[in-house]
Coordinates of C-alpha atoms in Angstrom, one line a residue:
X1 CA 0.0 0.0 0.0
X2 CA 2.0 3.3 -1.1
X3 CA -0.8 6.2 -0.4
X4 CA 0.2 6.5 3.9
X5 CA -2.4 9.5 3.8
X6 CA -4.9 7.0 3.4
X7 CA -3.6 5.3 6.4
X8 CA -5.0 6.6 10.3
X9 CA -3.9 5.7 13.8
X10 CA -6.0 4.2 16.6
X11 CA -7.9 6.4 19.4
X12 CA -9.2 3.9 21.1
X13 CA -9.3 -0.2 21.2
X14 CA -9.8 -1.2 18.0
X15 CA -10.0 -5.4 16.4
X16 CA -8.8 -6.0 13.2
X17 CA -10.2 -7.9 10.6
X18 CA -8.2 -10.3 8.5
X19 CA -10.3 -11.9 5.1
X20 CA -8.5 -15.1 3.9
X21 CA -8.2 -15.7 0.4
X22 CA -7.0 -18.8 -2.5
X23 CA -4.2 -16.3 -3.0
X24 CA -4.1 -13.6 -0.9
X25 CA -4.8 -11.9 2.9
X26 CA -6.4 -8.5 3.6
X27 CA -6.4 -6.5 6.6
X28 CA -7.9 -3.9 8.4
X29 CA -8.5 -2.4 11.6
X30 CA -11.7 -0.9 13.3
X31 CA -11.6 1.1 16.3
X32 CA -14.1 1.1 19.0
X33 CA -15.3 4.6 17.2
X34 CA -16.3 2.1 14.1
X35 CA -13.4 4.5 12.2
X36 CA -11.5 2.2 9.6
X37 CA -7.6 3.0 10.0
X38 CA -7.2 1.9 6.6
X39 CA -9.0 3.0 3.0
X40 CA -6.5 0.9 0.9
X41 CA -6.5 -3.3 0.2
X42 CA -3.2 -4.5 2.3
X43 CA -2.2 -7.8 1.3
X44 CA -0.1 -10.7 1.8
X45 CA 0.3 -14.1 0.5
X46 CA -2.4 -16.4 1.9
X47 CA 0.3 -19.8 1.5
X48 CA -3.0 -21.4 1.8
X49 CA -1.9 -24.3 -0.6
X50 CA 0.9 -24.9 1.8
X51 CA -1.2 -26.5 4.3
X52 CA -2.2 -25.3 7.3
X53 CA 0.6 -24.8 9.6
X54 CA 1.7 -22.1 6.8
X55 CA -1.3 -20.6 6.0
X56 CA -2.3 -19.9 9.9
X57 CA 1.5 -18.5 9.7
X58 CA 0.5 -16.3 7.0
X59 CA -2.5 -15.1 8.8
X60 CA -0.4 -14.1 11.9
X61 CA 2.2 -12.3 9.4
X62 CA -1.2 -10.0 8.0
X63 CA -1.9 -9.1 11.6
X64 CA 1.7 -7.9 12.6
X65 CA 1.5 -6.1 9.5
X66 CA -1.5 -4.5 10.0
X67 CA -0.2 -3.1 13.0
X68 CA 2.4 -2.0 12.2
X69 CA 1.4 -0.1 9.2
X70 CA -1.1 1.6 11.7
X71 CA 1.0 2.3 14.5
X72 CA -1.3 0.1 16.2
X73 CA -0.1 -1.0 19.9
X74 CA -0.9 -4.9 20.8
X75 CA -2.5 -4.3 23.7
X76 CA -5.0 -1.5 22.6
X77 CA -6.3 -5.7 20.1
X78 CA -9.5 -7.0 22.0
X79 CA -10.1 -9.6 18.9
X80 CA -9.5 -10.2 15.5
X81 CA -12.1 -10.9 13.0
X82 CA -11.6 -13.7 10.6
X83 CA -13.6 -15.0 7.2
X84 CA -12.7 -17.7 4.8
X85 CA -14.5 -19.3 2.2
X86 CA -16.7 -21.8 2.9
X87 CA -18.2 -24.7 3.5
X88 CA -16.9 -24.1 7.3
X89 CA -19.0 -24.8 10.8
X90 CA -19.8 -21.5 12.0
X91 CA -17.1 -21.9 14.9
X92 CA -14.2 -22.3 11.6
X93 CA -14.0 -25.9 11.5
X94 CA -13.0 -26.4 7.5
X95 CA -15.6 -28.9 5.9
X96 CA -14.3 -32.6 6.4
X97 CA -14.4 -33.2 2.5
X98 CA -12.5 -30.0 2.4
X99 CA -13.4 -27.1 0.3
X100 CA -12.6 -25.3 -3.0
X101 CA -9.4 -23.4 -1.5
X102 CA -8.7 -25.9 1.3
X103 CA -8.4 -29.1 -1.0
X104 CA -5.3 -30.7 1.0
X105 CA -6.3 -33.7 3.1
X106 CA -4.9 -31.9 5.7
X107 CA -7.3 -29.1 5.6
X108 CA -10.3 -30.9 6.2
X109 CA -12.2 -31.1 9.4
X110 CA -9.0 -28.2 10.4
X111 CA -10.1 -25.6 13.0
X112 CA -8.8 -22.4 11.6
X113 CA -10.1 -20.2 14.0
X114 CA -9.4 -21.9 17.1
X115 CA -5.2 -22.2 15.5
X116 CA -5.3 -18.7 14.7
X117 CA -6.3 -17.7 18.2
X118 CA -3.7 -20.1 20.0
X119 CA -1.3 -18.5 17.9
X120 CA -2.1 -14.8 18.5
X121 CA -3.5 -15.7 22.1
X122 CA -6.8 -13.4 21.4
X123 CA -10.2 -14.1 20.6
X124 CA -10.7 -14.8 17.2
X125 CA -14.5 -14.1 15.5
X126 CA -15.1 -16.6 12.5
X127 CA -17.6 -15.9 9.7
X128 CA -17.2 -17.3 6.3
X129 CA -16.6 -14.5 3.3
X130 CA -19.9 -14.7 2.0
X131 CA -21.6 -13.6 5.4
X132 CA -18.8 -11.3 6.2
X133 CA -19.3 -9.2 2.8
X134 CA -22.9 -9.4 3.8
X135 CA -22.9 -8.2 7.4
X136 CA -20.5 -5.2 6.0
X137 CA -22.9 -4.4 3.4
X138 CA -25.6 -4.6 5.9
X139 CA -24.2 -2.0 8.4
X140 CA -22.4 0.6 5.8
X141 CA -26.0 0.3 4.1
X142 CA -28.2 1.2 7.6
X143 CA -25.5 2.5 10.0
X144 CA -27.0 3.3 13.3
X145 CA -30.8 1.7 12.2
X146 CA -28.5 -1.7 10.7
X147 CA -30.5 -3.5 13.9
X148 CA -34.0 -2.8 12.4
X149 CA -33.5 -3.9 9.1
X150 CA -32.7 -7.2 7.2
X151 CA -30.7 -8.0 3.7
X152 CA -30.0 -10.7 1.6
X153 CA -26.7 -10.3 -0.2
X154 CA -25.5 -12.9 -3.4
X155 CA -21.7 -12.4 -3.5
X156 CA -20.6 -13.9 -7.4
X157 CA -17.2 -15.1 -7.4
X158 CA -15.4 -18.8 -8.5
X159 CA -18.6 -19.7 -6.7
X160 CA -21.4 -17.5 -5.6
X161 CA -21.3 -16.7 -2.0
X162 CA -24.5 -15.1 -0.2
X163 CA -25.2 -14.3 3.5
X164 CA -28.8 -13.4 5.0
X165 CA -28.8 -11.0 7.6
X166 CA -32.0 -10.1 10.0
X167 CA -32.1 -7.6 12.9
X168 CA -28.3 -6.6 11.6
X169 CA -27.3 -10.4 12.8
X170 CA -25.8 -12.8 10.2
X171 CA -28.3 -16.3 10.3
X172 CA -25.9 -18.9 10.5
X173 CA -28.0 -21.4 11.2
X174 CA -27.7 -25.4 12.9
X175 CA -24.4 -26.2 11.3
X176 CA -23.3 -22.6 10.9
X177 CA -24.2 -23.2 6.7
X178 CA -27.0 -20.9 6.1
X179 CA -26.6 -18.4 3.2
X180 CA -25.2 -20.7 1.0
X181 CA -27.5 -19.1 -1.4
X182 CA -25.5 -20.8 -4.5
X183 CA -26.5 -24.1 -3.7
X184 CA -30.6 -22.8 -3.6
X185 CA -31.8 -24.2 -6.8
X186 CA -34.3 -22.2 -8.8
X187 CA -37.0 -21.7 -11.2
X188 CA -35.5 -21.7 -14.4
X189 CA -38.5 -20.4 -17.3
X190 CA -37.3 -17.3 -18.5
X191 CA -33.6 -18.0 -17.5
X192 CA -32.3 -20.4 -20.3
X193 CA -33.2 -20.2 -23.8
X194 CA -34.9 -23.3 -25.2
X195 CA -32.7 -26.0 -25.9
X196 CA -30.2 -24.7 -23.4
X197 CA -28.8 -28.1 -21.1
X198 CA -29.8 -27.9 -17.6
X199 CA -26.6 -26.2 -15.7
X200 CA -24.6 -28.7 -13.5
X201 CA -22.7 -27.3 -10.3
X202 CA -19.7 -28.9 -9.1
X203 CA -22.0 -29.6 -5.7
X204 CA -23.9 -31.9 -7.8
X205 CA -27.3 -30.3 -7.6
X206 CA -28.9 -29.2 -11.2
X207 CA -30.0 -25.7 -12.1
X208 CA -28.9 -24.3 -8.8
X209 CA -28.0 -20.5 -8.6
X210 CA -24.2 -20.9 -8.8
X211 CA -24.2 -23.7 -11.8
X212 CA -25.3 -20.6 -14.0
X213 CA -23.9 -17.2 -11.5
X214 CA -20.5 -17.9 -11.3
X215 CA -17.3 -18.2 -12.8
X216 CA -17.2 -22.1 -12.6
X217 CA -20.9 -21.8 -14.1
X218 CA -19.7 -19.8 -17.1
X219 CA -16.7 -22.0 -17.8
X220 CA -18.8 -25.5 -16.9
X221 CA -22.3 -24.2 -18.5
X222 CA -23.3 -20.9 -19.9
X223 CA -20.3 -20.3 -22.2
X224 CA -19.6 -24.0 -23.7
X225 CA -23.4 -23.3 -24.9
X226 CA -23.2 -19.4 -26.4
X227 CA -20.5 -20.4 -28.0
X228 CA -22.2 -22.3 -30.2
X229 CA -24.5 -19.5 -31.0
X230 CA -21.5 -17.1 -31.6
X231 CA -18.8 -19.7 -33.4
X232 CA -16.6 -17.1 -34.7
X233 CA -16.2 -15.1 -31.6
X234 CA -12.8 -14.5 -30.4
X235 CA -13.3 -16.8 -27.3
X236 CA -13.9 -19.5 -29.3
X237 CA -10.1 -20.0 -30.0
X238 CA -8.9 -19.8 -26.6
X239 CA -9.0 -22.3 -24.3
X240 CA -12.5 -22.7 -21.9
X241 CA -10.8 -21.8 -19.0
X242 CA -8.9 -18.6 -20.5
X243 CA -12.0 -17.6 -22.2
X244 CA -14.3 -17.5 -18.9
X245 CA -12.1 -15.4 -16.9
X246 CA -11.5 -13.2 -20.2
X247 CA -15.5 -12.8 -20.7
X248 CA -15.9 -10.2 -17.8
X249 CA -13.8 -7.4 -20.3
X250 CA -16.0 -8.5 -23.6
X251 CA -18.8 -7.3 -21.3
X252 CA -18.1 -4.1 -20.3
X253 CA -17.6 -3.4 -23.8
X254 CA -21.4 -4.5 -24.6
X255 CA -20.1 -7.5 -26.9
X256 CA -23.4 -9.4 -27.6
X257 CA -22.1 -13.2 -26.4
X258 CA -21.2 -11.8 -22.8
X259 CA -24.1 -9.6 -22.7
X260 CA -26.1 -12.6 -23.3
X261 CA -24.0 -14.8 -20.8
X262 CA -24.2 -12.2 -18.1
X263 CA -27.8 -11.3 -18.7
X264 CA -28.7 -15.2 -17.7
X265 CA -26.7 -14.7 -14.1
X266 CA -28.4 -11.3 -14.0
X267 CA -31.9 -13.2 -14.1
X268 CA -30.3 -16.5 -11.8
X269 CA -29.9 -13.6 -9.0
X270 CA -33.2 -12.1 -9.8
X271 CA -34.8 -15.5 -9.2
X272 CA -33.1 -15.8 -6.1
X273 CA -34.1 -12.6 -4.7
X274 CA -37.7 -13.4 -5.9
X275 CA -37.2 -16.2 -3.8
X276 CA -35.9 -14.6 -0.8
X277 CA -38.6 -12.1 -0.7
X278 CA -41.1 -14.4 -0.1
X279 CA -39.0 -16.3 2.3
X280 CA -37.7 -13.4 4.4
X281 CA -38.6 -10.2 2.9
X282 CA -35.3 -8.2 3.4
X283 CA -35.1 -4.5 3.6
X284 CA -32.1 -4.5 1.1
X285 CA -30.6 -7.0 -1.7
X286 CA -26.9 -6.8 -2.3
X287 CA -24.9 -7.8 -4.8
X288 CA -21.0 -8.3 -4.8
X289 CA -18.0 -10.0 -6.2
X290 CA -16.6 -9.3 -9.6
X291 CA -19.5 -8.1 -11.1
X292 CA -18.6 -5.2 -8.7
X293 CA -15.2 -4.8 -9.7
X294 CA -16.0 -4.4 -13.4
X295 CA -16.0 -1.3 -14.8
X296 CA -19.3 1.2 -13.3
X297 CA -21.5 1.0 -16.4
X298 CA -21.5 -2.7 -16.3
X299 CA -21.9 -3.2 -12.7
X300 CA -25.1 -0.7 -13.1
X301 CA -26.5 -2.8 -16.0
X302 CA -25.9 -5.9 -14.1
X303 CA -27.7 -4.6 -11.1
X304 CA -30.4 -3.2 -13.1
X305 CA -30.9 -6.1 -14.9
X306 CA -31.4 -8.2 -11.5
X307 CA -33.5 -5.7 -10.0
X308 CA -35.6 -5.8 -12.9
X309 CA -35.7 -9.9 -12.6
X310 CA -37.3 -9.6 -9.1
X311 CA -40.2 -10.5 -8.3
X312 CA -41.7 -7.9 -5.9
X313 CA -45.0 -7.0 -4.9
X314 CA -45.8 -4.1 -4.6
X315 CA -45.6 -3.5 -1.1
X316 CA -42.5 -4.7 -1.1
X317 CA -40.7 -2.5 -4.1
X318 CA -42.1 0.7 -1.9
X319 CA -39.5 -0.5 0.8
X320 CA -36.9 -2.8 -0.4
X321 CA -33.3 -1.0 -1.8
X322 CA -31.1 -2.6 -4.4
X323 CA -27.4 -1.5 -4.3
X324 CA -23.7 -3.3 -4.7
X325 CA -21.8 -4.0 -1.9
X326 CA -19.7 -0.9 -1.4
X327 CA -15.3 -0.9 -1.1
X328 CA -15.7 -4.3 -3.1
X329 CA -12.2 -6.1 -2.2
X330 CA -12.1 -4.4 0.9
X331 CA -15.7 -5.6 1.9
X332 CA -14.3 -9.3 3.3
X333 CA -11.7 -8.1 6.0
X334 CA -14.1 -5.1 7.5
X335 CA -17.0 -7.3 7.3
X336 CA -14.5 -9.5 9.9
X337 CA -13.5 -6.6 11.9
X338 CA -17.5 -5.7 11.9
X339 CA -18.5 -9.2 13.6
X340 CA -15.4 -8.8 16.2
X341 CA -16.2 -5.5 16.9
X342 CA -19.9 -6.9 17.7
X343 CA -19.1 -9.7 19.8
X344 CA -16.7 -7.6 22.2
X345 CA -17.8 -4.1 21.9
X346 CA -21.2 -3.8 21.2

């Protein structure tokens, strides 16, 4: 991080808030005031395909660095926020088949919270990303009213990530899994053209909301198909793989094929929400991921196109708000530092 003007010192107690990554760590720090010391992404290697003895050591390295860069005293920590991706207990026990990022025997059934706390000897706060993006979202959204209101928020990544929040508390449900909102399978009229294969996701459900709004569900499902509508696109000489990730700059410059691929996640979300506001009602729908982090015209067509693929009645579009998830990387790490400041503060 180069701009230091962008970078305050404590004046209180503050937590920090450390968002584990495939590739990388972010940090931040929250003071008791709910001031962010930090308006920059500061990262570090994640060495999370190291194992877990490395990554937890990579974790620790974030946090020295976090204070240091703010001038931040140890003793003024009370607790340290911490989200990774998922599927995790809600306590940060790593699923015992493992996960997407987390794929080393070694990994599963591994309590990353619990490690990280006997290593820095504080508390530690888990949430996964998803519901850490959401409850950030939540409280930048409502500030001082976030406790009267609720939001559902569908985070589209590799995967597609989502967290429900009610009375500005993430549900985490039984096993600490609820808001897995990829895995809710949906409606899908008015979603796939005729002819279109069912999409697969790698969970092994069919036509659920991440086989057709993610990255995985454009290289698995969406784009193997338009590509056969649009044979002498560009994409169609480069390998799957390449071509998915590379489909995100087509779009923001309007190119029909990823208009047309990103216009079916636009209505996978919207059928989603439709669900969700029959389910829960929220105040506020969010969206997040790299949608976000594409250039501002797209992001507002995207969320436009959702909005407009949600089912509301009309009682409901007189309350509920549709925005992104604001400071986009950033949202992971001070979602962390949010839930720690919670638990210990208030």
């Amino acid at each position: 991080m180069d701009q230091a003007e962008t970078v305050r010192t404590p004046s209180s107690w503050v937590v920090v808030g450390l968002d584990n990554g495939g590739t990388c760590n972010n940090a931040t720090v929250l003071d008791a005031t709910g001031q962010f010391l930090v308006n920059n992404l500061v990262e570090n290697p994640s060495r999370v395909l190291d194992g877990p003895e490395s990554a937890v050591e990579a974790l620790a390295d974030a946090f020295a660095n976090i204070l240091e860069l703010t001038s931040t005293p140890l003793s003024l920590v009370r607790a340290v926020g911490l989200d990774t991706p998922g599927p995790a207990s809600a306590h940060g026990v790593i699923s015992s088949k493992g996960a997407t990022n987390f794929n080393q025997v070694s990994w599963h059934g591994f309590d990353i919270r619990g490690a990280l706390e006997t290593r820095l000897g504080m508390p530690v706060v888990y949430n996964n990303d998803g519901n850490a993006a959401a409850l950030y979202a939540h409280h930048q959204h409502f500030g001082a009213d976030a406790a009267a209101h609720s939001s559902v928020a569908a985070i589209v990544g590799t995967g597609l990530g989502g967290g429900v929040v009610e009375a500005g508390q993430v549900v985490r449900g039984a096993a600490g899994m609820a808001g897995e909102l990829g895995h809710v399978q949906i409606p899908l009229h008015g979603v796939l053209e005729d002819g279109q294969p069912v999409p697969q996701c790698n969970c092994g459900f069919a036509g659920d909301v991440e086989s057709i709004a993610s990255l995985t569900g454009i290289r698995n499902n969406l784009l193997p198909y338009w590509l056969t509508r649009f044979p002498d696109h560009p994409l169609a000489s480069e390998p799957i793989a390449t071509a998915a990730k590379a489909l995100r700059g087509y779009g923001e410059k309007e190119d029909a094929l990823a208009i047309a691929v990103f216009g079916q996640q636009a209505k996978a979300i919207g059928k989603l929400f439709t669900i969700a506001a029959n389910f829960t009602d929220p105040s506020a729908y969010f969206l997040g991921g790299g949608v976000v982090e594409a250039a501002p015209h797209f992001r507002q067509w995207f969320l436009n196109t959702v909005r407009e693929n949600t089912d509301l009645r009309d009682e409901q579009k007189a309350v509920a708000t549709f925005a992104l998830v604001p400071d986009r990387d950033m949202a992971g790490a001070r979602g962390a530092a949010v839930a720690a400041l919670k638990t210990v503060g208030g």
